mmCIF file of C-alpha atoms in Angstrom:
data_model
loop_
_atom_site.group_PDB
_atom_site.id
_atom_site.type_symbol
_atom_site.label_atom_id
_atom_site.label_comp_id
_atom_site.label_asym_id
_atom_site.label_seq_id
_atom_site.Cartn_x
_atom_site.Cartn_y
_atom_site.Cartn_z
ATOM 1 C CA ALA A 1 -134.954 137.848 199.076
ATOM 2 C CA GLN A 2 -134.191 134.357 200.192
ATOM 3 C CA SER A 3 -135.823 132.215 202.832
ATOM 4 C CA VAL A 4 -135.140 128.950 204.606
ATOM 5 C CA THR A 5 -137.700 126.439 205.815
ATOM 6 C CA GLN A 6 -137.002 123.768 208.367
ATOM 7 C CA LEU A 7 -140.248 121.864 208.549
ATOM 8 C CA ASP A 8 -139.432 119.828 211.626
ATOM 9 C CA SER A 9 -139.114 121.860 214.797
ATOM 10 C CA GLN A 10 -138.325 118.768 216.852
ATOM 11 C CA VAL A 11 -136.919 115.389 215.882
ATOM 12 C CA PRO A 12 -136.576 112.596 218.473
ATOM 13 C CA VAL A 13 -134.312 109.731 217.442
ATOM 14 C CA PHE A 14 -133.082 106.647 219.236
ATOM 15 C CA GLU A 15 -129.365 106.397 219.828
ATOM 16 C CA GLU A 16 -127.446 104.715 216.986
ATOM 17 C CA ALA A 17 -130.363 105.217 214.597
ATOM 18 C CA PRO A 18 -130.005 107.283 211.411
ATOM 19 C CA VAL A 19 -131.409 110.794 211.197
ATOM 20 C CA GLU A 20 -132.313 113.270 208.500
ATOM 21 C CA LEU A 21 -133.027 116.920 209.218
ATOM 22 C CA ARG A 22 -134.806 118.660 206.392
ATOM 23 C CA CYS A 23 -134.018 122.051 204.938
ATOM 24 C CA ASN A 24 -135.587 123.745 201.949
ATOM 25 C CA TYR A 25 -134.718 127.151 200.653
ATOM 26 C CA SER A 26 -136.122 129.753 198.311
ATOM 27 C CA SER A 27 -134.028 132.164 196.300
ATOM 28 C CA SER A 28 -134.104 133.808 192.898
ATOM 29 C CA VAL A 29 -130.316 133.603 192.632
ATOM 30 C CA SER A 30 -127.676 131.009 193.338
ATOM 31 C CA VAL A 31 -127.052 130.367 197.004
ATOM 32 C CA TYR A 32 -124.448 129.049 199.348
ATOM 33 C CA LEU A 33 -125.778 126.676 201.999
ATOM 34 C CA PHE A 34 -124.760 125.980 205.565
ATOM 35 C CA TRP A 35 -125.671 123.847 208.540
ATOM 36 C CA TYR A 36 -124.863 125.043 212.031
ATOM 37 C CA VAL A 37 -125.261 123.297 215.376
ATOM 38 C CA GLN A 38 -126.010 125.058 218.643
ATOM 39 C CA TYR A 39 -125.417 123.209 221.888
ATOM 40 C CA PRO A 40 -127.207 124.470 225.006
ATOM 41 C CA ASN A 41 -125.989 127.885 226.113
ATOM 42 C CA GLN A 42 -123.411 128.009 223.381
ATOM 43 C CA GLY A 43 -122.934 129.830 220.107
ATOM 44 C CA LEU A 44 -123.313 128.303 216.686
ATOM 45 C CA GLN A 45 -120.728 125.950 215.277
ATOM 46 C CA LEU A 46 -120.382 125.305 211.565
ATOM 47 C CA LEU A 47 -121.132 121.682 210.679
ATOM 48 C CA LEU A 48 -120.682 121.896 206.931
ATOM 49 C CA LYS A 49 -121.213 124.134 203.951
ATOM 50 C CA TYR A 50 -121.884 123.911 200.250
ATOM 51 C CA LEU A 51 -120.260 126.532 198.070
ATOM 52 C CA SER A 52 -119.849 124.694 194.751
ATOM 53 C CA GLY A 53 -118.696 121.409 193.270
ATOM 54 C CA SER A 54 -119.826 118.051 194.583
ATOM 55 C CA THR A 55 -123.379 118.157 195.833
ATOM 56 C CA LEU A 56 -122.605 115.773 198.685
ATOM 57 C CA VAL A 57 -120.848 117.610 201.447
ATOM 58 C CA LYS A 58 -119.242 115.971 204.434
ATOM 59 C CA GLY A 59 -118.889 117.831 207.688
ATOM 60 C CA ILE A 60 -117.743 117.353 211.225
ATOM 61 C CA ASN A 61 -119.042 114.800 213.698
ATOM 62 C CA GLY A 62 -120.045 112.374 210.950
ATOM 63 C CA PHE A 63 -122.695 114.605 209.405
ATOM 64 C CA GLU A 64 -123.223 115.052 205.693
ATOM 65 C CA ALA A 65 -125.665 116.963 203.526
ATOM 66 C CA GLU A 66 -126.719 116.816 199.926
ATOM 67 C CA PHE A 67 -127.520 119.846 197.823
ATOM 68 C CA ASN A 68 -130.432 119.256 195.473
ATOM 69 C CA LYS A 69 -130.938 122.230 193.211
ATOM 70 C CA SER A 70 -134.084 120.944 191.522
ATOM 71 C CA GLN A 71 -135.779 120.362 194.861
ATOM 72 C CA THR A 72 -134.136 123.400 196.476
ATOM 73 C CA SER A 73 -133.154 121.255 199.413
ATOM 74 C CA PHE A 74 -130.105 120.741 201.588
ATOM 75 C CA HIS A 75 -131.001 117.941 203.996
ATOM 76 C CA LEU A 76 -128.628 116.971 206.779
ATOM 77 C CA ARG A 77 -127.988 113.300 207.531
ATOM 78 C CA LYS A 78 -126.092 111.130 209.938
ATOM 79 C CA PRO A 79 -126.110 107.320 209.715
ATOM 80 C CA SER A 80 -125.844 106.701 213.452
ATOM 81 C CA VAL A 81 -126.494 109.331 216.100
ATOM 82 C CA HIS A 82 -124.994 109.629 219.548
ATOM 83 C CA ILE A 83 -126.285 111.178 222.744
ATOM 84 C CA SER A 84 -123.837 114.030 222.227
ATOM 85 C CA ASP A 85 -125.653 115.011 219.023
ATOM 86 C CA THR A 86 -128.523 116.402 221.072
ATOM 87 C CA ALA A 87 -128.644 120.060 220.040
ATOM 88 C CA GLU A 88 -130.401 122.638 217.899
ATOM 89 C CA TYR A 89 -129.549 122.529 214.216
ATOM 90 C CA PHE A 90 -129.898 125.516 211.923
ATOM 91 C CA CYS A 91 -129.854 125.590 208.160
ATOM 92 C CA ALA A 92 -128.766 128.859 206.560
ATOM 93 C CA VAL A 93 -128.271 130.377 203.135
ATOM 94 C CA SER A 94 -126.268 133.230 201.753
ATOM 95 C CA VAL A 95 -126.303 134.743 198.312
ATOM 96 C CA ASN A 96 -122.894 136.284 198.821
ATOM 97 C CA PHE A 97 -119.685 134.354 198.729
ATOM 98 C CA GLY A 98 -117.928 135.016 201.948
ATOM 99 C CA ASN A 99 -120.604 133.734 204.196
ATOM 100 C CA GLU A 100 -122.137 137.139 204.578
ATOM 101 C CA LYS A 101 -125.647 138.021 205.578
ATOM 102 C CA LEU A 102 -126.809 134.583 206.489
ATOM 103 C CA THR A 103 -130.523 133.872 206.470
ATOM 104 C CA PHE A 104 -131.368 131.189 208.991
ATOM 105 C CA GLY A 105 -134.178 128.701 209.270
ATOM 106 C CA THR A 106 -136.112 128.374 212.495
ATOM 107 C CA GLY A 107 -134.058 125.433 213.659
ATOM 108 C CA THR A 108 -134.652 121.763 214.447
ATOM 109 C CA ARG A 109 -134.160 120.432 217.917
ATOM 110 C CA LEU A 110 -132.626 116.979 217.701
ATOM 111 C CA THR A 111 -133.185 114.871 220.799
ATOM 112 C CA ILE A 112 -131.395 111.558 221.100
ATOM 113 C CA ILE A 113 -133.215 108.928 223.094
ATOM 114 C CA PRO A 114 -130.975 106.444 224.936
ATOM 115 C CA GLY B 1 -108.257 128.454 216.329
ATOM 116 C CA ALA B 2 -111.051 130.781 215.263
ATOM 117 C CA VAL B 3 -112.513 131.529 218.658
ATOM 118 C CA VAL B 4 -114.990 134.319 219.247
ATOM 119 C CA SER B 5 -115.829 135.423 222.746
ATOM 120 C CA GLN B 6 -118.637 137.548 224.110
ATOM 121 C CA HIS B 7 -118.835 139.419 227.356
ATOM 122 C CA PRO B 8 -120.854 139.294 229.435
ATOM 123 C CA SER B 9 -122.477 135.920 228.943
ATOM 124 C CA TRP B 10 -125.572 137.160 230.700
ATOM 125 C CA VAL B 11 -126.765 140.447 232.091
ATOM 126 C CA ILE B 12 -129.808 141.656 233.988
ATOM 127 C CA CYS B 13 -130.572 145.348 234.016
ATOM 128 C CA LYS B 14 -133.316 147.769 234.956
ATOM 129 C CA SER B 15 -135.534 149.326 232.368
ATOM 130 C CA GLY B 16 -134.089 152.571 231.067
ATOM 131 C CA THR B 17 -130.441 151.691 231.528
ATOM 132 C CA SER B 18 -127.896 150.981 228.785
ATOM 133 C CA VAL B 19 -126.012 147.744 228.367
ATOM 134 C CA LYS B 20 -122.810 147.139 226.419
ATOM 135 C CA ILE B 21 -121.954 143.738 224.963
ATOM 136 C CA GLU B 22 -118.465 142.988 223.676
ATOM 137 C CA CYS B 23 -117.557 140.624 220.876
ATOM 138 C CA ARG B 24 -113.915 139.664 220.402
ATOM 139 C CA SER B 25 -112.133 137.493 217.880
ATOM 140 C CA LEU B 26 -109.382 135.944 219.971
ATOM 141 C CA ASP B 27 -107.003 134.477 217.439
ATOM 142 C CA PHE B 28 -107.780 136.141 214.148
ATOM 143 C CA GLN B 29 -108.524 139.534 212.716
ATOM 144 C CA ALA B 30 -112.063 140.161 211.637
ATOM 145 C CA THR B 31 -112.761 143.001 209.273
ATOM 146 C CA THR B 32 -116.448 142.208 209.487
ATOM 147 C CA MET B 33 -118.553 141.239 212.463
ATOM 148 C CA PHE B 34 -122.256 140.534 212.566
ATOM 149 C CA TRP B 35 -124.790 140.954 215.335
ATOM 150 C CA TYR B 36 -127.787 138.657 215.594
ATOM 151 C CA ARG B 37 -130.772 138.488 217.893
ATOM 152 C CA GLN B 38 -132.412 135.216 218.808
ATOM 153 C CA PHE B 39 -135.823 134.964 220.437
ATOM 154 C CA PRO B 40 -136.806 131.831 222.358
ATOM 155 C CA LYS B 41 -137.429 128.893 220.052
ATOM 156 C CA GLN B 42 -136.842 131.078 217.028
ATOM 157 C CA SER B 43 -134.104 131.583 214.535
ATOM 158 C CA LEU B 44 -131.318 134.107 214.488
ATOM 159 C CA MET B 45 -132.205 137.421 212.962
ATOM 160 C CA LEU B 46 -129.410 139.538 211.573
ATOM 161 C CA MET B 47 -129.457 142.971 213.178
ATOM 162 C CA ALA B 48 -126.439 144.646 211.643
ATOM 163 C CA THR B 49 -123.150 144.213 209.872
ATOM 164 C CA SER B 50 -120.169 145.890 211.461
ATOM 165 C CA ASN B 51 -117.058 146.775 209.497
ATOM 166 C CA GLU B 52 -113.893 147.892 211.205
ATOM 167 C CA GLY B 53 -113.412 151.616 211.037
ATOM 168 C CA SER B 54 -116.760 152.414 209.447
ATOM 169 C CA LYS B 55 -120.381 152.774 210.378
ATOM 170 C CA ALA B 56 -122.462 149.661 210.843
ATOM 171 C CA THR B 57 -125.071 148.665 208.313
ATOM 172 C CA TYR B 58 -128.391 147.933 209.960
ATOM 173 C CA GLU B 59 -131.074 145.598 208.688
ATOM 174 C CA GLN B 60 -134.494 146.936 207.959
ATOM 175 C CA GLY B 61 -136.523 147.466 211.075
ATOM 176 C CA VAL B 62 -133.572 147.663 213.461
ATOM 177 C CA GLU B 63 -133.337 150.965 215.307
ATOM 178 C CA LYS B 64 -129.891 152.465 214.869
ATOM 179 C CA ASP B 65 -130.251 154.730 217.884
ATOM 180 C CA LYS B 66 -131.394 151.875 220.071
ATOM 181 C CA PHE B 67 -128.664 149.426 219.117
ATOM 182 C CA LEU B 68 -125.350 151.240 218.829
ATOM 183 C CA ILE B 69 -122.551 149.285 217.214
ATOM 184 C CA ASN B 70 -118.888 150.188 217.326
ATOM 185 C CA HIS B 71 -116.162 148.219 215.550
ATOM 186 C CA ALA B 72 -113.099 149.977 216.882
ATOM 187 C CA SER B 73 -110.487 147.369 216.023
ATOM 188 C CA LEU B 74 -110.001 144.224 213.978
ATOM 189 C CA THR B 75 -110.712 142.104 217.031
ATOM 190 C CA LEU B 76 -113.440 143.980 218.876
ATOM 191 C CA SER B 77 -116.988 145.032 218.158
ATOM 192 C CA THR B 78 -119.442 146.297 220.752
ATOM 193 C CA LEU B 79 -123.219 146.432 220.822
ATOM 194 C CA THR B 80 -124.815 148.908 223.192
ATOM 195 C CA VAL B 81 -128.500 148.582 223.906
ATOM 196 C CA THR B 82 -129.531 152.061 224.916
ATOM 197 C CA SER B 83 -132.412 152.785 227.255
ATOM 198 C CA ALA B 84 -133.248 149.114 227.411
ATOM 199 C CA HIS B 85 -136.821 147.975 227.905
ATOM 200 C CA PRO B 86 -138.273 144.547 228.647
ATOM 201 C CA GLU B 87 -138.996 143.954 224.962
ATOM 202 C CA ASP B 88 -135.246 144.161 224.328
ATOM 203 C CA SER B 89 -134.754 141.040 226.417
ATOM 204 C CA SER B 90 -133.251 138.454 224.129
ATOM 205 C CA PHE B 91 -130.218 136.361 223.288
ATOM 206 C CA TYR B 92 -127.671 138.390 221.349
ATOM 207 C CA ILE B 93 -125.082 136.577 219.304
ATOM 208 C CA CYS B 94 -122.154 137.999 217.397
ATOM 209 C CA SER B 95 -120.092 136.433 214.681
ATOM 210 C CA ALA B 96 -116.784 137.367 213.132
ATOM 211 C CA ARG B 97 -115.813 136.805 209.555
ATOM 212 C CA TRP B 98 -112.409 135.342 208.989
ATOM 213 C CA PHE B 99 -111.386 135.785 205.407
ATOM 214 C CA ARG B 100 -108.585 133.595 204.169
ATOM 215 C CA ALA B 101 -107.501 132.522 200.726
ATOM 216 C CA SER B 102 -108.798 129.002 201.118
ATOM 217 C CA THR B 103 -111.992 129.688 202.925
ATOM 218 C CA ASP B 104 -114.196 132.388 204.286
ATOM 219 C CA THR B 105 -116.249 131.581 207.328
ATOM 220 C CA GLN B 106 -118.266 133.231 210.042
ATOM 221 C CA TYR B 107 -117.370 132.128 213.558
ATOM 222 C CA PHE B 108 -119.988 132.654 216.228
ATOM 223 C CA GLY B 109 -119.651 133.755 219.793
ATOM 224 C CA PRO B 110 -121.425 131.953 222.651
ATOM 225 C CA GLY B 111 -124.064 134.645 222.969
ATOM 226 C CA THR B 112 -125.200 137.078 225.630
ATOM 227 C CA ARG B 113 -128.531 136.705 227.339
ATOM 228 C CA LEU B 114 -130.029 140.088 228.191
ATOM 229 C CA THR B 115 -132.903 140.361 230.634
ATOM 230 C CA VAL B 116 -134.446 143.772 231.173
ATOM 231 C CA LEU B 117 -136.632 144.113 234.240
#
């Protein structure tokens, strides 16, 4: 079975500052990795995903993530955050191509401070 | 494109009643839909996988008779919480899998908040 750890439950960041949200995973087989964002009272929206190829993945809203197999990590980064980035961010893994049976982390609440 | 809707967005019911939640893919056909449950300040837990025209596959620990899932068409899946009790109160989220040649992604609905009194 696979698992996902998001060590930081809350991350406060000043507006226009950079941010990194950490995600580590555990799996005995190869995985596909995802980051989702959940705005208040809304469903999840896919930010980016890593399936194969380049380990640096660029997503929507200026976010990017880097897959590090040796460290089993998939940290999410943004060089300059905006108030509108305030949301809950979930890292997820799947061992099946096709985005099936996602295993989610517990989420990180990103709060942007004006 | 790729919009998934859920209805209702919130529902309050009395203990012992049944509640039906609908999940629709509005602009694509979804052979597979997933149902998740999210507790406050916790992650999403997969409850079941729903395939059109066949029985749902439930995750370990999820009561099949309590959470009835029907995937009657390529755009609609329903979750019925039968004889609901306060411990069933939660945020239920569905997702629909859109399989295309170039990509294969789950699209999530906005969720349904169920409160059982």
